[in-house]
GROMACS .gro file of C-alpha atoms in nm:
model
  159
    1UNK     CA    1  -4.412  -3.793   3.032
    2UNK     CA    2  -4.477  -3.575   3.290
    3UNK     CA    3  -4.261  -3.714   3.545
    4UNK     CA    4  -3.945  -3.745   3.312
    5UNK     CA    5  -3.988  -3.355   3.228
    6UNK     CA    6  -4.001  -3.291   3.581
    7UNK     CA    7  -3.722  -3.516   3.647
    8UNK     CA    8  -3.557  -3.333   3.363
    9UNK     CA    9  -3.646  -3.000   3.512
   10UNK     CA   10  -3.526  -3.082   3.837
   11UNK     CA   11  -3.153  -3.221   3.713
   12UNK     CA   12  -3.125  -2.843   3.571
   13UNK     CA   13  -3.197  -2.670   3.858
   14UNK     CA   14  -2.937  -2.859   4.052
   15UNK     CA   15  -2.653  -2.864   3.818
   16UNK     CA   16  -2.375  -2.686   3.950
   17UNK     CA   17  -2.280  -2.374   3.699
   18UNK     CA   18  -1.858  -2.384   3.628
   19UNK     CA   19  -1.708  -2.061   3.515
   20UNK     CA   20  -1.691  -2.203   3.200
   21UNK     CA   21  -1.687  -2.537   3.029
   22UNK     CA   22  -1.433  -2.643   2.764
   23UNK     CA   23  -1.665  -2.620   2.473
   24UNK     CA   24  -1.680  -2.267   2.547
   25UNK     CA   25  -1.312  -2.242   2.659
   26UNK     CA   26  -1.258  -2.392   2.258
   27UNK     CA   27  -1.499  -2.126   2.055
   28UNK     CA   28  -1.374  -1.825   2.291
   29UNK     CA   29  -1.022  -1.946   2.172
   30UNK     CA   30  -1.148  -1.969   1.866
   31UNK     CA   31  -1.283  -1.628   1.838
   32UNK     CA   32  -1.060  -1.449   2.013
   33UNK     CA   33  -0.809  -1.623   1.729
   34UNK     CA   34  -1.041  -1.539   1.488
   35UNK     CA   35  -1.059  -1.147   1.609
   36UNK     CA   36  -0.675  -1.066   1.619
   37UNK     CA   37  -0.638  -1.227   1.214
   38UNK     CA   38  -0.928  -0.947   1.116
   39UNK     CA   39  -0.744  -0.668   1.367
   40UNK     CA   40  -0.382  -0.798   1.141
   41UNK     CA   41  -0.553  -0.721   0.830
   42UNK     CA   42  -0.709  -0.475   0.896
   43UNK     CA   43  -0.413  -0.271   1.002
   44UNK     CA   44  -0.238  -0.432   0.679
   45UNK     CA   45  -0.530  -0.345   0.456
   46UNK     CA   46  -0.639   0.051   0.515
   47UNK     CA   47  -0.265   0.180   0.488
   48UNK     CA   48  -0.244  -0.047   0.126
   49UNK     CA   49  -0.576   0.070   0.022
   50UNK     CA   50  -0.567   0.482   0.124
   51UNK     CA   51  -0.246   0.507  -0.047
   52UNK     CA   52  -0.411   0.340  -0.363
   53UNK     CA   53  -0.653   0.649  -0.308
   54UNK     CA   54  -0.433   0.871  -0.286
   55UNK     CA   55  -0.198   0.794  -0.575
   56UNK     CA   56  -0.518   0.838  -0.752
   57UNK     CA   57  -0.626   1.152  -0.602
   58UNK     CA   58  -0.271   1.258  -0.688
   59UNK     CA   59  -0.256   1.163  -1.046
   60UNK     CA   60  -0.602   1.343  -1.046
   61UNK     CA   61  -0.475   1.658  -0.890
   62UNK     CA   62  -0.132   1.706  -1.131
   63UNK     CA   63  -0.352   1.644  -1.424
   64UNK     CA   64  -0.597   1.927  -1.307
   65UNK     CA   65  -0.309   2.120  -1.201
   66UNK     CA   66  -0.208   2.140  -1.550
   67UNK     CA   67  -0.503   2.215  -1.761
   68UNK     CA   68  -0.522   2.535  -1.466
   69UNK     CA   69  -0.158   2.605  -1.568
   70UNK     CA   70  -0.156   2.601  -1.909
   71UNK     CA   71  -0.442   2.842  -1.908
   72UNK     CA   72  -0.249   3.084  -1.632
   73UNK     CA   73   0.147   3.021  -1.739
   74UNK     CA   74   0.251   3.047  -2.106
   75UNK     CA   75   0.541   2.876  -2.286
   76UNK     CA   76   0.806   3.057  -2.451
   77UNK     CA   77   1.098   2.970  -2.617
   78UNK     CA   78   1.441   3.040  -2.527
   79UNK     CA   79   1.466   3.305  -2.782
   80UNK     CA   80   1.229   3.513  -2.653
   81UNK     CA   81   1.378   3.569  -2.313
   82UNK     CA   82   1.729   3.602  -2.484
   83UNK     CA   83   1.555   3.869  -2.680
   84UNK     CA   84   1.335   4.013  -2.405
   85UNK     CA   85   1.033   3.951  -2.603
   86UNK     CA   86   0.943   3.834  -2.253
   87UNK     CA   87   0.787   4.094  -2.028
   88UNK     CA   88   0.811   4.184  -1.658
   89UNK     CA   89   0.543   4.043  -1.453
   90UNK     CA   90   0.461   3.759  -1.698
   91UNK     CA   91   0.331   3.424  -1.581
   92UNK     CA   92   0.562   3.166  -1.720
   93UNK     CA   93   0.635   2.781  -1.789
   94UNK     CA   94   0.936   2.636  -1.805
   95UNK     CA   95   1.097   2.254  -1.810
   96UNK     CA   96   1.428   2.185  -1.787
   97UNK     CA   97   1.711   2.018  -1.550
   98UNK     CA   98   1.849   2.173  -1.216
   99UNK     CA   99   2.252   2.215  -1.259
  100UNK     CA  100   2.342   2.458  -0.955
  101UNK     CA  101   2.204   2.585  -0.586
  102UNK     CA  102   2.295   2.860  -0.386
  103UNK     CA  103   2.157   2.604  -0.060
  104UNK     CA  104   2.470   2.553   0.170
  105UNK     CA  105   2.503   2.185   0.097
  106UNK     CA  106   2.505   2.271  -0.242
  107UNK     CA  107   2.295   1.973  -0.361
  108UNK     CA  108   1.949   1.999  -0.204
  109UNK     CA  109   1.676   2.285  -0.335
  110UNK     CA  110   1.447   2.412  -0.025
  111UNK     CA  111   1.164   2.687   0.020
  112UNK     CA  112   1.367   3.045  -0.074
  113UNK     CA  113   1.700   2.880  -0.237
  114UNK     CA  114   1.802   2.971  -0.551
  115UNK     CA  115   1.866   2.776  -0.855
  116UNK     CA  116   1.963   2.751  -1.207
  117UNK     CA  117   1.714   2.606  -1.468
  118UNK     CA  118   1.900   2.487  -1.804
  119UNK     CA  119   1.638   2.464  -2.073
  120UNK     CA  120   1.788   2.383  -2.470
  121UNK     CA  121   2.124   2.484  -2.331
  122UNK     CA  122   2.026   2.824  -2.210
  123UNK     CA  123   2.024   2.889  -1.833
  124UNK     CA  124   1.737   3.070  -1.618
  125UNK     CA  125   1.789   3.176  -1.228
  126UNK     CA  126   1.502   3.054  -1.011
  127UNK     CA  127   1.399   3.117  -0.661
  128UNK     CA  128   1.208   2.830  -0.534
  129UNK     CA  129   0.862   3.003  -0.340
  130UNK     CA  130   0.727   2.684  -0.331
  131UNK     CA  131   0.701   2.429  -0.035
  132UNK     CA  132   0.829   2.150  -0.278
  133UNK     CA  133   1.205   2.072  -0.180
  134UNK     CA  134   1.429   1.872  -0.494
  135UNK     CA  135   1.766   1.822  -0.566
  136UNK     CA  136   1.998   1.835  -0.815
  137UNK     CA  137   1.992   1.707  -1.205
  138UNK     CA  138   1.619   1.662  -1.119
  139UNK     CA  139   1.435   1.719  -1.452
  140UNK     CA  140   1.128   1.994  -1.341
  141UNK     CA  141   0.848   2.218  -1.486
  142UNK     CA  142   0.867   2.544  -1.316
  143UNK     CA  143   0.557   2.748  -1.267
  144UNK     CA  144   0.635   3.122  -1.135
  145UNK     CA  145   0.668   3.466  -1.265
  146UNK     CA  146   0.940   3.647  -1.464
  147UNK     CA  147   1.100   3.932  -1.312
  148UNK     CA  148   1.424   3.879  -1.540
  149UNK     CA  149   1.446   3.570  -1.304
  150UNK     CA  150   1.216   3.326  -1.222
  151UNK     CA  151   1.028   3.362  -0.884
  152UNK     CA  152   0.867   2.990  -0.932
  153UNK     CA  153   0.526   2.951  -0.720
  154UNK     CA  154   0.459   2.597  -0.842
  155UNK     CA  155   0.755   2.336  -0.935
  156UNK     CA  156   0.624   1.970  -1.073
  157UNK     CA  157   0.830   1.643  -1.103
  158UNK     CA  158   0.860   1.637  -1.500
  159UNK     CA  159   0.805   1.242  -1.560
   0.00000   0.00000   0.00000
């Protein structure tokens, strides 16, 4: 027994060591295969999965964004600006479609352009102070301050 490990031993020691040897030539293929699939999906996956976050983080911030509102701006109807029950300075909500800008291509609505607002067939003036750009026949709920016009701080895609 002895001489057979020794014999063993010995045919070991004088093997010649190659760079590398195909079985390990076929699993370094392998794995190297293997490692650019997991890269793929992973730079398929995290785009896919933070804009699932977000959309949620979204949807979380509009609806939070609105219970805030309604305690800050206050609905009124039409008849109470055409009446100027409505006073200066007053925090103010309103929803309606955008029919005309002042912005030189005359369809586009960017920070410090001016607007009109038609709400139940009566028309406000708005000046957008918010970073939000839309465009227009875009139905919106304006969030802003009356000053006989709107100066709108806050304007929300009305779904």
């Amino acid at each position: 027994m002895k001489k057979y490990l020794y014999e063993f031993y010995n045919r070991l020691s004088r093997r010649k060591v190659s760079g590398t040897s195909t079985m390990d030539k076929k699993v370094g293929v392998s794995i190297y295969f293997f490692y650019r699939i997991y890269v793929f999906c992973l730079i398929l996956l995290v785009p896919l999965l933070s804009s699932c976050v977000n959309r949620e983080a979204v949807d979380s911030f509009d609806k939070q964004f609105k219970e805030e509102a309604a305690k800050i701006y206050k609905q009124y109807p039409s008849r109470a600006f055409q009446q100027g029950e409505v006073e200066l300075n007053t925090f103010v909500q309103l929803s309606g479609v955008i029919t005309v800008t002042d912005n030189q291509d005359g369809r586009s609505i960017k920070k410090n352009d001016r607007f009109i607002l038609e709400v139940e067939g009566e028309r406000y003036q708005v000046i957008n102070y918010s970073d939000s750009e839309w465009e227009l026949t875009e139905r919106v709920t304006v969030y802003g301050e009356y000053y006989g016009f709107i100066k709108a701080e806050e304007i929300k895609n009305e779904l």
